Structures are given as C-alpha cells and as structure tokens.
Amino acid sequence: ALPILHQGVDVCINNAGLARPEPLLSGKTEGWRTMLDVNVLAVSICTREAYQSMKERNIDDGQIININSLLGHIFQTPSRSHFYCATKHAVTALTEGVRQELR
C-alpha cells in the first residue's frame, strides 16, 4: 500500500516498544510472543521493507533509525522485566547487524 500512496520510504524511524510484566521463569508465552512481535519482529520487518524501498529507487542517503531502550544495553533490571530486556537487547543486535550488512 505504501508505494501506491507515496513514492517510497526515505526515512524509517523504528520506535516500537511494548513491555509486559512476564518474568522468564513464570511469564506467559502469549506475553512473550507479543513482546517479540512488537519489539523485534516489527522492527525487523519495517527495516527490511524500508531498505527494499530505498534500494528499488536507488536512494543512497536514506536513514533507518532504531530508537531503543536503555534496557537494551544493561542487565540490572527487576525480574519482571527480564524478557522485555532480552527483546531490547535483540534490537541492539539487529541494529549492529544492519549496520554491518550495509557496509
């Protein structure tokens, strides 16, 4: 739908974030899956689609910006946040992976 409404994506700002109080040892799978879908998968899909849009139109100065949480860089969190923290560490890893793939 995006190419029909607009020419494409030149700037993508990923700012997704969803936290559920679902500890690692007692959390519900549904809560974990929801956090993975929003915090990791959505960021990955939006990044891929934005990149493809830029590549198809030969945009070489486009931007993909991932706004992450401090919890994606530290480990000192309450137990109810450990899974959320893991999803935000995944965003940190994804950001570095994209940077390396774009070299």
N, CA, C and O atoms as a GROMACS GRO file, in nm:
protein
  412
    1ALA      N    1   0.082  -0.121   0.000
    1ALA     CA    2   0.000   0.000   0.000
    1ALA      C    3   0.086   0.126   0.000
    1ALA      O    4   0.046   0.228  -0.055
    2LEU      N    5   0.203   0.119   0.061
    2LEU     CA    6   0.288   0.238   0.070
    2LEU      C    7   0.326   0.295  -0.067
    2LEU      O    8   0.313   0.415  -0.088
    3PRO      N    9   0.372   0.210  -0.162
    3PRO     CA   10   0.409   0.267  -0.293
    3PRO      C   11   0.291   0.330  -0.367
    3PRO      O   12   0.310   0.421  -0.448
    4ILE      N   13   0.171   0.284  -0.341
    4ILE     CA   14   0.054   0.341  -0.408
    4ILE      C   15   0.025   0.481  -0.354
    4ILE      O   16  -0.008   0.571  -0.432
    5LEU      N   17   0.039   0.500  -0.224
    5LEU     CA   18   0.010   0.629  -0.162
    5LEU      C   19   0.126   0.726  -0.170
    5LEU      O   20   0.106   0.848  -0.178
    6HIS      N   21   0.248   0.674  -0.168
    6HIS     CA   22   0.368   0.757  -0.168
    6HIS      C   23   0.470   0.694  -0.263
    6HIS      O   24   0.451   0.582  -0.311
    7GLN      N   25   0.576   0.766  -0.290
    7GLN     CA   26   0.680   0.712  -0.379
    7GLN      C   27   0.761   0.603  -0.311
    7GLN      O   28   0.810   0.513  -0.379
    8GLY      N   29   0.775   0.609  -0.183
    8GLY     CA   30   0.852   0.510  -0.110
    8GLY      C   31   0.900   0.567   0.021
    8GLY      O   32   0.856   0.673   0.064
    9VAL      N   33   0.990   0.496   0.083
    9VAL     CA   34   1.043   0.534   0.214
    9VAL      C   35   1.184   0.588   0.196
    9VAL      O   36   1.268   0.522   0.135
   10ASP      N   37   1.211   0.706   0.248
   10ASP     CA   38   1.346   0.760   0.253
   10ASP      C   39   1.401   0.758   0.395
   10ASP      O   40   1.522   0.748   0.416
   11VAL      N   41   1.312   0.767   0.493
   11VAL     CA   42   1.350   0.765   0.634
   11VAL      C   43   1.256   0.670   0.708
   11VAL      O   44   1.134   0.680   0.694
   12CYS      N   45   1.313   0.580   0.784
   12CYS     CA   46   1.236   0.488   0.866
   12CYS      C   47   1.280   0.508   1.012
   12CYS      O   48   1.398   0.495   1.044
   13ILE      N   49   1.184   0.539   1.098
   13ILE     CA   50   1.214   0.553   1.241
   13ILE      C   51   1.138   0.443   1.314
   13ILE      O   52   1.016   0.448   1.327
   14ASN      N   53   1.213   0.344   1.362
   14ASN     CA   54   1.155   0.235   1.439
   14ASN      C   55   1.155   0.276   1.586
   14ASN      O   56   1.261   0.293   1.647
   15ASN      N   57   1.037   0.291   1.642
   15ASN     CA   58   1.024   0.335   1.781
   15ASN      C   59   0.925   0.246   1.855
   15ASN      O   60   0.856   0.291   1.947
   16ALA      N   61   0.918   0.119   1.816
   16ALA     CA   62   0.823   0.027   1.878
   16ALA      C   63   0.873  -0.014   2.016
   16ALA      O   64   0.993  -0.031   2.038
   17GLY      N   65   0.780  -0.028   2.106
   17GLY     CA   66   0.816  -0.077   2.238
   17GLY      C   67   0.693  -0.120   2.315
   17GLY      O   68   0.597  -0.044   2.330
   18LEU      N   69   0.697  -0.242   2.363
   18LEU     CA   70   0.587  -0.296   2.442
   18LEU      C   71   0.648  -0.377   2.556
   18LEU      O   72   0.728  -0.467   2.532
   19ALA      N   73   0.611  -0.345   2.677
   19ALA     CA   74   0.661  -0.417   2.794
   19ALA      C   75   0.543  -0.483   2.865
   19ALA      O   76   0.439  -0.420   2.887
   20ARG      N   77   0.561  -0.608   2.899
   20ARG     CA   78   0.463  -0.681   2.978
   20ARG      C   79   0.536  -0.739   3.099
   20ARG      O   80   0.651  -0.781   3.086
   21PRO      N   81   0.473  -0.741   3.213
   21PRO     CA   82   0.539  -0.798   3.332
   21PRO      C   83   0.536  -0.951   3.326
   21PRO      O   84   0.459  -1.016   3.397
   22GLU      N   85   0.620  -1.007   3.243
   22GLU     CA   86   0.625  -1.152   3.220
   22GLU      C   87   0.766  -1.204   3.249
   22GLU      O   88   0.850  -1.206   3.160
   23PRO      N   89   0.793  -1.245   3.374
   23PRO     CA   90   0.927  -1.294   3.410
   23PRO      C   91   0.967  -1.417   3.327
   23PRO      O   92   0.883  -1.484   3.268
   24LEU      N   93   1.096  -1.445   3.325
   24LEU     CA   94   1.148  -1.559   3.250
   24LEU      C   95   1.098  -1.692   3.306
   24LEU      O   96   1.069  -1.784   3.230
   25LEU      N   97   1.088  -1.704   3.436
   25LEU     CA   98   1.054  -1.833   3.496
   25LEU      C   99   0.906  -1.855   3.518
   25LEU      O  100   0.864  -1.968   3.544
   26SER      N  101   0.827  -1.750   3.507
   26SER     CA  102   0.684  -1.768   3.532
   26SER      C  103   0.596  -1.692   3.434
   26SER      O  104   0.473  -1.690   3.449
   27GLY      N  105   0.656  -1.629   3.334
   27GLY     CA  106   0.579  -1.549   3.238
   27GLY      C  107   0.495  -1.635   3.145
   27GLY      O  108   0.521  -1.754   3.127
   28LYS      N  109   0.396  -1.573   3.089
   28LYS     CA  110   0.308  -1.640   2.994
   28LYS      C  111   0.365  -1.630   2.852
   28LYS      O  112   0.416  -1.525   2.812
   29THR      N  113   0.356  -1.739   2.779
   29THR     CA  114   0.407  -1.744   2.642
   29THR      C  115   0.342  -1.636   2.556
   29THR      O  116   0.409  -1.574   2.474
   30GLU      N  117   0.213  -1.614   2.574
   30GLU     CA  118   0.143  -1.512   2.495
   30GLU      C  119   0.205  -1.373   2.515
   30GLU      O  120   0.221  -1.298   2.419
   31GLY      N  121   0.238  -1.340   2.639
   31GLY     CA  122   0.301  -1.211   2.667
   31GLY      C  123   0.438  -1.201   2.603
   31GLY      O  124   0.475  -1.097   2.549
   32TRP      N  125   0.514  -1.309   2.609
   32TRP     CA  126   0.646  -1.311   2.546
   32TRP      C  127   0.632  -1.294   2.395
   32TRP      O  128   0.705  -1.215   2.333
   33ARG      N  129   0.539  -1.369   2.336
   33ARG     CA  130   0.521  -1.364   2.191
   33ARG      C  131   0.481  -1.223   2.145
   33ARG      O  132   0.528  -1.174   2.043
   34THR      N  133   0.395  -1.159   2.222
   34THR     CA  134   0.352  -1.024   2.189
   34THR      C  135   0.471  -0.928   2.193
   34THR      O  136   0.486  -0.844   2.105
   35MET      N  137   0.554  -0.940   2.297
   35MET     CA  138   0.672  -0.854   2.306
   35MET      C  139   0.768  -0.881   2.190
   35MET      O  140   0.825  -0.787   2.134
   36LEU      N  141   0.788  -1.008   2.153
   36LEU     CA  142   0.874  -1.041   2.039
   36LEU      C  143   0.818  -0.984   1.910
   36LEU      O  144   0.891  -0.930   1.827
   37ASP      N  145   0.688  -0.998   1.892
   37ASP     CA  146   0.625  -0.948   1.770
   37ASP      C  147   0.644  -0.797   1.755
   37ASP      O  148   0.678  -0.749   1.647
   38VAL      N  149   0.621  -0.723   1.862
   38VAL     CA  150   0.630  -0.576   1.855
   38VAL      C  151   0.774  -0.529   1.860
   38VAL      O  152   0.816  -0.449   1.777
   39ASN      N  153   0.850  -0.578   1.957
   39ASN     CA  154   0.983  -0.523   1.983
   39ASN      C  155   1.092  -0.575   1.889
   39ASN      O  156   1.193  -0.507   1.869
   40VAL      N  157   1.073  -0.692   1.832
   40VAL     CA  158   1.178  -0.750   1.748
   40VAL      C  159   1.130  -0.768   1.604
   40VAL      O  160   1.191  -0.716   1.510
   41LEU      N  161   1.022  -0.840   1.586
   41LEU     CA  162   0.975  -0.870   1.451
   41LEU      C  163   0.930  -0.746   1.376
   41LEU      O  164   0.966  -0.728   1.260
   42ALA      N  165   0.852  -0.660   1.440
   42ALA     CA  166   0.804  -0.539   1.371
   42ALA      C  167   0.921  -0.450   1.328
   42ALA      O  168   0.921  -0.395   1.218
   43VAL      N  169   1.020  -0.437   1.416
   43VAL     CA  170   1.139  -0.358   1.382
   43VAL      C  171   1.211  -0.420   1.263
   43VAL      O  172   1.255  -0.350   1.172
   44SER      N  173   1.223  -0.552   1.263
   44SER     CA  174   1.291  -0.622   1.154
   44SER      C  175   1.216  -0.607   1.022
   44SER      O  176   1.276  -0.581   0.919
   45ILE      N  177   1.085  -0.623   1.027
   45ILE     CA  178   1.004  -0.612   0.906
   45ILE      C  179   1.007  -0.471   0.850
   45ILE      O  180   1.026  -0.451   0.730
   46CYS      N  181   0.989  -0.372   0.937
   46CYS     CA  182   0.991  -0.233   0.891
   46CYS      C  183   1.127  -0.196   0.834
   46CYS      O  184   1.136  -0.124   0.735
   47THR      N  185   1.233  -0.245   0.897
   47THR     CA  186   1.368  -0.218   0.847
   47THR      C  187   1.387  -0.279   0.709
   47THR      O  188   1.436  -0.213   0.618
   48ARG      N  189   1.348  -0.405   0.694
   48ARG     CA  190   1.363  -0.473   0.565
   48ARG      C  191   1.284  -0.401   0.455
   48ARG      O  192   1.336  -0.378   0.346
   49GLU      N  193   1.160  -0.367   0.484
   49GLU     CA  194   1.075  -0.303   0.383
   49GLU      C  195   1.126  -0.164   0.348
   49GLU      O  196   1.121  -0.124   0.231
   50ALA      N  197   1.173  -0.090   0.447
   50ALA     CA  198   1.228   0.044   0.420
   50ALA      C  199   1.354   0.031   0.333
   50ALA      O  200   1.371   0.106   0.237
   51TYR      N  201   1.440  -0.064   0.368
   51TYR     CA  202   1.562  -0.085   0.289
   51TYR      C  203   1.527  -0.121   0.144
   51TYR      O  204   1.584  -0.066   0.050
   52GLN      N  205   1.432  -0.214   0.127
   52GLN     CA  206   1.393  -0.255  -0.008
   52GLN      C  207   1.338  -0.136  -0.087
   52GLN      O  208   1.367  -0.121  -0.205
   53SER      N  209   1.259  -0.053  -0.022
   53SER     CA  210   1.204   0.066  -0.088
   53SER      C  211   1.315   0.160  -0.134
   53SER      O  212   1.312   0.213  -0.245
   54MET      N  213   1.413   0.179  -0.046
   54MET     CA  214   1.525   0.267  -0.081
   54MET      C  215   1.609   0.206  -0.194
   54MET      O  216   1.651   0.277  -0.286
   55LYS      N  217   1.634   0.077  -0.185
   55LYS     CA  218   1.716   0.009  -0.286
   55LYS      C  219   1.649   0.014  -0.423
   55LYS      O  220   1.715   0.042  -0.524
   56GLU      N  221   1.518  -0.013  -0.428
   56GLU     CA  222   1.445  -0.012  -0.555
   56GLU      C  223   1.448   0.124  -0.623
   56GLU      O  224   1.442   0.132  -0.746
   57ARG      N  225   1.459   0.231  -0.545
   57ARG     CA  226   1.458   0.366  -0.600
   57ARG      C  227   1.596   0.429  -0.603
   57ARG      O  228   1.610   0.548  -0.628
   58ASN      N  229   1.700   0.347  -0.577
   58ASN     CA  230   1.839   0.393  -0.576
   58ASN      C  231   1.863   0.509  -0.480
   58ASN      O  232   1.938   0.602  -0.511
   59ILE      N  233   1.799   0.504  -0.365
   59ILE     CA  234   1.821   0.604  -0.260
   59ILE      C  235   1.946   0.563  -0.184
   59ILE      O  236   1.948   0.457  -0.121
   60ASP      N  237   2.051   0.644  -0.190
   60ASP     CA  238   2.175   0.610  -0.120
   60ASP      C  239   2.200   0.696   0.002
   60ASP      O  240   2.303   0.681   0.068
   61ASP      N  241   2.107   0.786   0.034
   61ASP     CA  242   2.124   0.868   0.153
   61ASP      C  243   2.004   0.855   0.247
   61ASP      O  244   1.977   0.945   0.327
   62GLY      N  245   1.932   0.742   0.237
   62GLY     CA  246   1.819   0.718   0.326
   62GLY      C  247   1.867   0.688   0.468
   62GLY      O  248   1.986   0.666   0.492
   63GLN      N  249   1.774   0.689   0.560
   63GLN     CA  250   1.808   0.667   0.700
   63GLN      C  251   1.714   0.564   0.761
   63GLN      O  252   1.594   0.566   0.737
   64ILE      N  253   1.770   0.473   0.840
   64ILE     CA  254   1.693   0.382   0.923
   64ILE      C  255   1.740   0.406   1.066
   64ILE      O  256   1.856   0.384   1.099
   65ILE      N  257   1.649   0.452   1.148
   65ILE     CA  258   1.681   0.490   1.286
   65ILE      C  259   1.605   0.398   1.380
   65ILE      O  260   1.482   0.389   1.373
   66ASN      N  261   1.677   0.331   1.466
   66ASN     CA  262   1.615   0.246   1.568
   66ASN      C  263   1.625   0.314   1.703
   66ASN      O  264   1.734   0.334   1.757
   67ILE      N  265   1.511   0.349   1.757
   67ILE     CA  266   1.507   0.407   1.891
   67ILE      C  267   1.484   0.290   1.986
   67ILE      O  268   1.382   0.222   1.979
   68ASN      N  269   1.579   0.268   2.074
   68ASN     CA  270   1.579   0.153   2.162
   68ASN      C  271   1.562   0.199   2.306
   68ASN      O  272   1.545   0.318   2.333
   69SER      N  273   1.565   0.106   2.396
   69SER     CA  274   1.555   0.133   2.539
   69SER      C  275   1.693   0.119   2.603
   69SER      O  276   1.778   0.044   2.555
   70LEU      N  277   1.713   0.191   2.710
   70LEU     CA  278   1.834   0.173   2.790
   70LEU      C  279   1.848   0.026   2.832
   70LEU      O  280   1.958  -0.026   2.848
   71LEU      N  281   1.734  -0.041   2.849
   71LEU     CA  282   1.737  -0.181   2.890
   71LEU      C  283   1.790  -0.273   2.780
   71LEU      O  284   1.810  -0.392   2.804
   72GLY      N  285   1.813  -0.220   2.662
   72GLY     CA  286   1.877  -0.296   2.557
   72GLY      C  287   2.028  -0.293   2.567
   72GLY      O  288   2.098  -0.346   2.481
   73HIS      N  289   2.079  -0.229   2.673
   73HIS     CA  290   2.224  -0.213   2.689
   73HIS      C  291   2.273  -0.250   2.828
   73HIS      O  292   2.394  -0.258   2.850
   74ILE      N  293   2.182  -0.274   2.924
   74ILE     CA  294   2.222  -0.309   3.061
   74ILE      C  295   2.150  -0.436   3.105
   74ILE      O  296   2.058  -0.483   3.037
   75PHE      N  297   2.192  -0.492   3.218
   75PHE     CA  298   2.131  -0.614   3.270
   75PHE      C  299   2.073  -0.596   3.410
   75PHE      O  300   2.024  -0.694   3.467
   76GLN      N  301   2.077  -0.478   3.465
   76GLN     CA  302   2.028  -0.456   3.601
   76GLN      C  303   1.881  -0.417   3.597
   76GLN      O  304   1.848  -0.298   3.602
   77THR      N  305   1.794  -0.517   3.587
   77THR     CA  306   1.651  -0.490   3.577
   77THR      C  307   1.576  -0.579   3.676
   77THR      O  308   1.626  -0.684   3.715
   78PRO      N  309   1.457  -0.538   3.715
   78PRO     CA  310   1.374  -0.626   3.800
   78PRO      C  311   1.338  -0.753   3.724
   78PRO      O  312   1.333  -0.752   3.601
   79SER      N  313   1.312  -0.861   3.794
   79SER     CA  314   1.285  -0.990   3.729
   79SER      C  315   1.166  -0.984   3.634
   79SER      O  316   1.164  -1.056   3.535
   80ARG      N  317   1.068  -0.899   3.662
   80ARG     CA  318   0.951  -0.892   3.575
   80ARG      C  319   0.985  -0.831   3.438
   80ARG      O  320   0.904  -0.836   3.346
   81SER      N  321   1.106  -0.772   3.426
   81SER     CA  322   1.146  -0.707   3.301
   81SER      C  323   1.251  -0.784   3.222
   81SER      O  324   1.296  -0.737   3.118
   82HIS      N  325   1.290  -0.901   3.269
   82HIS     CA  326   1.399  -0.973   3.203
   82HIS      C  327   1.368  -1.008   3.058
   82HIS      O  328   1.454  -0.996   2.971
   83PHE      N  329   1.246  -1.052   3.030
   83PHE     CA  330   1.214  -1.087   2.891
   83PHE      C  331   1.208  -0.963   2.803
   83PHE      O  332   1.258  -0.964   2.691
   84TYR      N  333   1.146  -0.857   2.853
   84TYR     CA  334   1.144  -0.729   2.780
   84TYR      C  335   1.287  -0.685   2.750
   84TYR      O  336   1.319  -0.643   2.639
   85CYS      N  337   1.373  -0.695   2.851
   85CYS     CA  338   1.514  -0.658   2.836
   85CYS      C  339   1.579  -0.741   2.724
   85CYS      O  340   1.658  -0.688   2.645
   86ALA      N  341   1.546  -0.869   2.718
   86ALA     CA  342   1.601  -0.955   2.612
   86ALA      C  343   1.557  -0.907   2.474
   86ALA      O  344   1.636  -0.910   2.380
   87THR      N  345   1.431  -0.864   2.462
   87THR     CA  346   1.385  -0.816   2.331
   87THR      C  347   1.457  -0.688   2.292
   87THR      O  348   1.484  -0.665   2.174
   88LYS      N  349   1.488  -0.604   2.389
   88LYS     CA  350   1.557  -0.479   2.358
   88LYS      C  351   1.705  -0.503   2.329
   88LYS      O  352   1.766  -0.428   2.253
   89HIS      N  353   1.763  -0.606   2.390
   89HIS     CA  354   1.900  -0.646   2.352
   89HIS      C  355   1.899  -0.697   2.209
   89HIS      O  356   1.996  -0.678   2.135
   90ALA      N  357   1.791  -0.764   2.169
   90ALA     CA  358   1.779  -0.809   2.030
   90ALA      C  359   1.778  -0.690   1.935
   90ALA      O  360   1.838  -0.697   1.828
   91VAL      N  361   1.712  -0.581   1.972
   91VAL     CA  362   1.711  -0.460   1.888
   91VAL      C  363   1.853  -0.405   1.874
   91VAL      O  364   1.892  -0.361   1.766
   92THR      N  365   1.929  -0.408   1.983
   92THR     CA  366   2.069  -0.364   1.977
   92THR      C  367   2.147  -0.451   1.878
   92THR      O  368   2.224  -0.399   1.796
   93ALA      N  369   2.127  -0.582   1.884
   93ALA     CA  370   2.196  -0.674   1.793
   93ALA      C  371   2.150  -0.653   1.649
   93ALA      O  372   2.232  -0.655   1.557
   94LEU      N  373   2.020  -0.634   1.629
   94LEU     CA  374   1.968  -0.610   1.494
   94LEU      C  375   2.025  -0.482   1.435
   94LEU      O  376   2.060  -0.478   1.317
   95THR      N  377   2.035  -0.379   1.517
   95THR     CA  378   2.089  -0.251   1.470
   95THR      C  379   2.233  -0.269   1.422
   95THR      O  380   2.270  -0.218   1.317
   96GLU      N  381   2.312  -0.340   1.499
   96GLU     CA  382   2.451  -0.364   1.460
   96GLU      C  383   2.457  -0.454   1.336
   96GLU      O  384   2.541  -0.433   1.249
   97GLY      N  385   2.369  -0.552   1.328
   97GLY     CA  386   2.366  -0.640   1.211
   97GLY      C  387   2.335  -0.564   1.083
   97GLY      O  388   2.399  -0.586   0.980
   98VAL      N  389   2.237  -0.475   1.089
   98VAL     CA  390   2.202  -0.394   0.972
   98VAL      C  391   2.320  -0.305   0.934
   98VAL      O  392   2.353  -0.290   0.816
   99ARG      N  393   2.382  -0.244   1.034
   99ARG     CA  394   2.497  -0.158   1.006
   99ARG      C  395   2.606  -0.236   0.931
   99ARG      O  396   2.663  -0.186   0.834
  100GLN      N  397   2.632  -0.358   0.976
  100GLN     CA  398   2.735  -0.438   0.910
  100GLN      C  399   2.693  -0.480   0.769
  100GLN      O  400   2.775  -0.480   0.678
  101GLU      N  401   2.564  -0.516   0.751
  101GLU     CA  402   2.517  -0.558   0.618
  101GLU      C  403   2.519  -0.443   0.518
  101GLU      O  404   2.531  -0.466   0.398
  102LEU      N  405   2.508  -0.321   0.566
  102LEU     CA  406   2.506  -0.206   0.476
  102LEU      C  407   2.645  -0.158   0.438
  102LEU      O  408   2.657  -0.066   0.356
  103ARG      N  409   2.747  -0.215   0.494
  103ARG     CA  410   2.884  -0.174   0.462
  103ARG      C  411   2.916  -0.202   0.317
  103ARG      O  412   3.027  -0.173   0.272
   0.00000   0.00000   0.00000
